[in-house]
C-alpha cells in the first residue's frame, strides 16, 4: 500500500481533493471519534461508579457520626411542635428523617470523611483458593459501598461548607427537613406541612435580614435542602454505623435510643 501511494501522487491528490472523498472521510473520522469517546465514557461509568469503597479512618469517623446521631435525636426531642404530634406521626418522622438530619449535623460539625477503594479478588485468586484460605467477615462486606453511593453525601457536605451556613440557618434547615409532609401515613399531614412552611419562612426572613448583600442566598439554601432528598438511609447506615452495630437493625436501635432513654 505504501508503494502504491508513493508512486501514484496524482491519484492520491485527486482522492484527497474530491469533495465527496473529504465528506466521507470526515464523516468516518467523526463517527470513529464518537465511538471511541462513547466507549471511554461507558467504561468510566461502568468501572468507576461500581468500584467498592470503605471508610479510610473507620473507627474515628464512625465514632464522630455516632456523636452526631445522639445530638440529632436530642434536637428532635427538644422541638416543642414535634412533641405535640401523635405518637404514630413522631415515629414516621424519626424513621424517615433521621438520615437527612444526621448529614446536616455532620455538615454543621464539619465532619468530613475519606473513602478507600477495596480491591476485589481476581478470578485467578478465586480459582486458587477454591473458597478456602482467608475467611471473609460478612460484617465487613456489608459496609462496602460503591463510589457513586458516597459521592452524593460528599457533594452535600461540600455545598454546605461552601455556603458557610450559620447556626441559626442550620436550625431552620433541620426544621424544614424534619417536618416532611410528603410521608405516607401521616395523621397530621396539613399541620406538619404548616410547620415546614414556618421553618422555611423563618429561614427566608433571617437570610433577608442578615445577608442583604446576597439576595440569592435563600434560593441557594433551598437548593441545598433539596439535595437531602437523595440521601439514602441505608447508605448512611452501611457507611457510618454498620461497622459498629454489626447485624443489629438500625431502625430498632434508633427507636430504642429515642424512646428508651
Coordinates of C-alpha atoms in Angstrom, one line a residue:
X1 CA 0.0 0.0 0.0
X2 CA 2.8 2.4 0.8
X3 CA 4.4 1.8 -2.6
X4 CA 1.2 2.4 -4.4
X5 CA 0.6 5.7 -2.6
X6 CA 4.2 6.8 -3.1
X7 CA 4.1 6.0 -6.8
X8 CA 0.7 7.5 -7.7
X9 CA 0.7 11.0 -6.4
X10 CA -1.9 12.2 -8.9
X11 CA -4.5 9.6 -7.9
X12 CA -3.9 10.3 -4.3
X13 CA -4.2 14.1 -4.9
X14 CA -7.4 13.6 -6.8
X15 CA -8.9 11.5 -4.0
X16 CA -7.9 13.9 -1.3
X17 CA -9.2 16.9 -3.3
X18 CA -12.5 15.2 -4.1
X19 CA -15.4 16.9 -2.2
X20 CA -17.2 13.5 -1.8
X21 CA -14.0 11.9 -0.5
X22 CA -13.5 14.7 2.0
X23 CA -17.1 14.4 3.3
X24 CA -16.9 10.7 3.6
X25 CA -13.5 10.9 5.3
X26 CA -14.7 13.5 7.8
X27 CA -17.9 11.5 8.5
X28 CA -15.9 8.3 9.1
X29 CA -13.5 10.2 11.4
X30 CA -16.3 11.8 13.3
X31 CA -18.1 8.5 13.7
X32 CA -14.8 6.9 14.8
X33 CA -14.1 9.6 17.4
X34 CA -17.7 9.4 18.6
X35 CA -17.4 5.7 19.1
X36 CA -14.1 6.0 20.9
X37 CA -15.4 8.7 23.3
X38 CA -18.6 6.7 23.9
X39 CA -16.6 3.6 24.7
X40 CA -14.4 5.6 27.1
X41 CA -17.4 7.2 28.8
X42 CA -19.2 3.8 29.1
X43 CA -16.0 2.2 30.5
X44 CA -15.5 5.0 33.0
X45 CA -19.1 4.9 34.1
X46 CA -19.3 1.1 34.5
X47 CA -16.0 0.7 36.2
X48 CA -15.6 3.9 38.2
X49 CA -19.0 4.2 39.7
X50 CA -19.2 0.5 40.7
X51 CA -15.8 0.3 42.5
X52 CA -16.4 -0.7 46.1
X53 CA -15.2 1.6 48.8
X54 CA -15.0 1.7 52.6
X55 CA -14.1 4.4 55.2
X56 CA -10.4 5.2 55.4
X57 CA -10.5 6.1 59.1
X58 CA -13.4 3.9 60.1
X59 CA -13.2 4.0 63.8
X60 CA -12.7 7.8 64.1
X61 CA -15.4 8.6 61.5
X62 CA -18.0 6.1 62.9
X63 CA -17.4 7.5 66.4
X64 CA -17.9 11.1 65.2
X65 CA -21.1 10.1 63.2
X66 CA -22.5 8.4 66.3
X67 CA -22.0 11.5 68.4
X68 CA -23.9 13.5 65.7
X69 CA -26.7 10.9 65.8
X70 CA -27.1 11.4 69.6
X71 CA -27.3 15.2 69.1
X72 CA -29.7 14.8 66.2
X73 CA -32.1 12.7 68.3
X74 CA -31.8 15.2 71.1
X75 CA -32.6 18.0 68.7
X76 CA -35.8 16.3 67.6
X77 CA -36.9 15.7 71.2
X78 CA -36.4 19.3 72.1
X79 CA -38.6 20.7 69.3
X80 CA -41.9 21.6 71.1
X81 CA -44.1 21.2 68.0
X82 CA -42.7 17.7 67.4
X83 CA -43.7 16.6 71.0
X84 CA -47.3 17.8 70.3
X85 CA -47.7 15.3 67.4
X86 CA -49.4 11.9 67.7
X87 CA -47.0 9.1 68.5
X88 CA -47.5 7.4 65.1
X89 CA -46.5 10.6 63.3
X90 CA -43.5 11.0 65.5
X91 CA -42.5 7.5 64.7
X92 CA -42.8 8.1 60.9
X93 CA -40.8 11.3 61.1
X94 CA -38.0 9.7 63.1
X95 CA -37.8 6.8 60.8
X96 CA -37.6 8.8 57.6
X97 CA -35.9 12.0 58.6
X98 CA -33.0 10.8 60.8
X99 CA -30.6 10.3 57.9
X100 CA -31.0 13.8 56.3
X101 CA -30.8 15.4 59.7
X102 CA -27.7 13.4 60.5
X103 CA -26.0 14.6 57.3
X104 CA -27.0 18.2 58.2
X105 CA -25.5 17.7 61.6
X106 CA -22.3 16.3 60.1
X107 CA -22.1 19.4 57.9
X108 CA -22.7 21.7 60.9
X109 CA -19.9 20.0 62.9
X110 CA -17.6 20.0 59.9
X111 CA -17.2 16.2 59.9
X112 CA -15.6 15.1 56.7
X113 CA -14.7 11.5 55.7
X114 CA -12.5 9.8 53.2
X115 CA -13.0 6.5 51.4
X116 CA -10.6 4.0 50.0
X117 CA -11.1 1.5 47.2
X118 CA -11.4 -2.1 48.2
X119 CA -9.9 -4.4 45.6
X120 CA -11.9 -7.4 44.7
X121 CA -10.2 -10.8 44.4
X122 CA -9.3 -11.7 40.9
X123 CA -10.7 -14.7 39.1
X124 CA -7.3 -16.5 39.5
X125 CA -7.3 -15.9 43.2
X126 CA -10.8 -17.3 43.5
X127 CA -9.8 -20.4 41.5
X128 CA -6.7 -21.0 43.5
X129 CA -8.3 -20.5 46.9
X130 CA -11.4 -22.5 45.8
X131 CA -13.4 -21.0 48.6
X132 CA -10.7 -21.8 51.2
X133 CA -8.0 -19.7 52.8
X134 CA -8.9 -16.3 54.3
X135 CA -12.4 -16.3 55.6
X136 CA -14.2 -13.1 54.8
X137 CA -16.1 -11.3 57.6
X138 CA -19.7 -10.8 56.5
X139 CA -20.0 -7.6 58.6
X140 CA -17.0 -6.2 56.8
X141 CA -18.5 -7.0 53.4
X142 CA -21.8 -5.3 54.3
X143 CA -20.2 -1.9 54.7
X144 CA -18.7 -1.9 51.2
X145 CA -20.4 0.7 49.0
X146 CA -19.9 2.0 45.5
X147 CA -18.2 5.3 44.9
X148 CA -21.5 6.7 43.4
X149 CA -23.3 6.0 46.6
X150 CA -20.9 8.1 48.7
X151 CA -20.5 11.0 46.2
X152 CA -23.9 12.4 47.0
X153 CA -23.0 12.8 50.7
X154 CA -19.7 14.4 49.9
X155 CA -21.3 16.8 47.4
X156 CA -23.9 17.8 50.0
X157 CA -21.2 18.5 52.7
X158 CA -19.2 20.5 50.3
X159 CA -22.2 22.5 49.3
X160 CA -23.0 23.4 52.9
X161 CA -19.4 24.3 53.7
X162 CA -19.2 26.5 50.5
X163 CA -22.2 28.5 51.7
X164 CA -20.7 28.9 55.3
X165 CA -24.1 28.2 56.9
X166 CA -24.7 29.7 60.3
X167 CA -26.0 28.0 63.4
X168 CA -29.5 29.6 63.0
X169 CA -29.6 28.7 59.4
X170 CA -28.8 25.1 60.2
X171 CA -31.6 25.1 62.8
X172 CA -34.2 26.3 60.3
X173 CA -32.9 23.8 57.7
X174 CA -33.3 21.0 60.2
X175 CA -36.8 22.1 61.0
X176 CA -37.7 22.1 57.3
X177 CA -36.1 18.6 56.9
X178 CA -37.8 17.2 60.0
X179 CA -41.4 18.2 59.2
X180 CA -41.8 16.3 55.9
X181 CA -45.5 16.3 54.9
X182 CA -44.9 14.0 52.0
X183 CA -44.6 10.9 54.1
X184 CA -47.5 8.4 53.5
X185 CA -49.5 7.5 56.6
X186 CA -49.3 10.8 58.5
X187 CA -52.3 11.7 60.5
X188 CA -51.5 15.4 60.9
X189 CA -50.2 16.0 57.3
X190 CA -51.6 19.5 56.9
X191 CA -50.3 20.6 60.3
X192 CA -46.8 19.2 59.6
X193 CA -46.9 20.9 56.2
X194 CA -47.6 24.2 58.0
X195 CA -44.7 23.6 60.4
X196 CA -42.4 23.0 57.4
X197 CA -43.6 26.2 55.8
X198 CA -43.0 28.1 59.0
X199 CA -39.4 26.8 59.2
X200 CA -38.8 27.9 55.6
X201 CA -40.4 31.3 56.1
X202 CA -38.3 31.8 59.2
X203 CA -35.1 30.9 57.2
X204 CA -36.1 33.3 54.5
X205 CA -36.7 36.2 56.9
X206 CA -33.4 35.6 58.7
X207 CA -31.5 35.5 55.4
X208 CA -33.0 38.7 54.2
X209 CA -32.1 40.4 57.5
X210 CA -28.5 39.1 57.9
X211 CA -27.5 38.6 54.2
X212 CA -28.9 41.7 52.5
X213 CA -25.9 41.8 50.2
X214 CA -26.8 38.3 48.8
X215 CA -30.4 38.2 47.6
X216 CA -30.0 34.8 46.1
X217 CA -28.8 33.1 49.4
X218 CA -32.2 31.7 50.3
X219 CA -32.5 30.1 46.9
X220 CA -29.1 28.6 47.3
X221 CA -30.0 27.2 50.8
X222 CA -33.3 25.9 49.4
X223 CA -31.5 24.1 46.6
X224 CA -29.1 22.6 49.2
X225 CA -32.0 21.4 51.2
X226 CA -33.5 19.7 48.2
X227 CA -30.3 17.7 47.9
X228 CA -31.2 15.9 51.1
X229 CA -33.9 14.0 49.1
X230 CA -31.2 11.9 47.5
X231 CA -29.7 10.9 50.9
X232 CA -30.3 7.2 51.3
X233 CA -30.7 6.0 54.9
X234 CA -29.4 2.5 54.0
X235 CA -26.2 4.0 52.6
X236 CA -25.8 6.1 55.8
X237 CA -26.3 3.0 57.9
X238 CA -23.8 0.9 56.0
X239 CA -21.2 3.6 55.8
X240 CA -21.2 5.1 59.3
X241 CA -22.9 2.6 61.6
X242 CA -22.7 -1.0 60.3
X243 CA -19.1 -1.3 61.4
X244 CA -20.2 -0.6 65.0
X245 CA -23.6 -2.2 65.3
X246 CA -23.0 -5.3 63.1
X247 CA -26.2 -7.1 62.3
X248 CA -28.3 -5.0 64.7
X249 CA -31.3 -3.4 62.8
X250 CA -30.6 0.3 62.6
X251 CA -34.3 1.3 62.9
X252 CA -34.7 -0.7 66.1
X253 CA -31.6 0.9 67.5
X254 CA -32.9 4.4 66.6
X255 CA -36.2 3.7 68.3
X256 CA -34.5 2.4 71.4
X257 CA -32.3 5.4 71.6
X258 CA -35.2 7.8 71.0
X259 CA -37.9 6.3 73.2
X260 CA -35.9 4.1 75.6
X261 CA -33.7 6.8 77.1

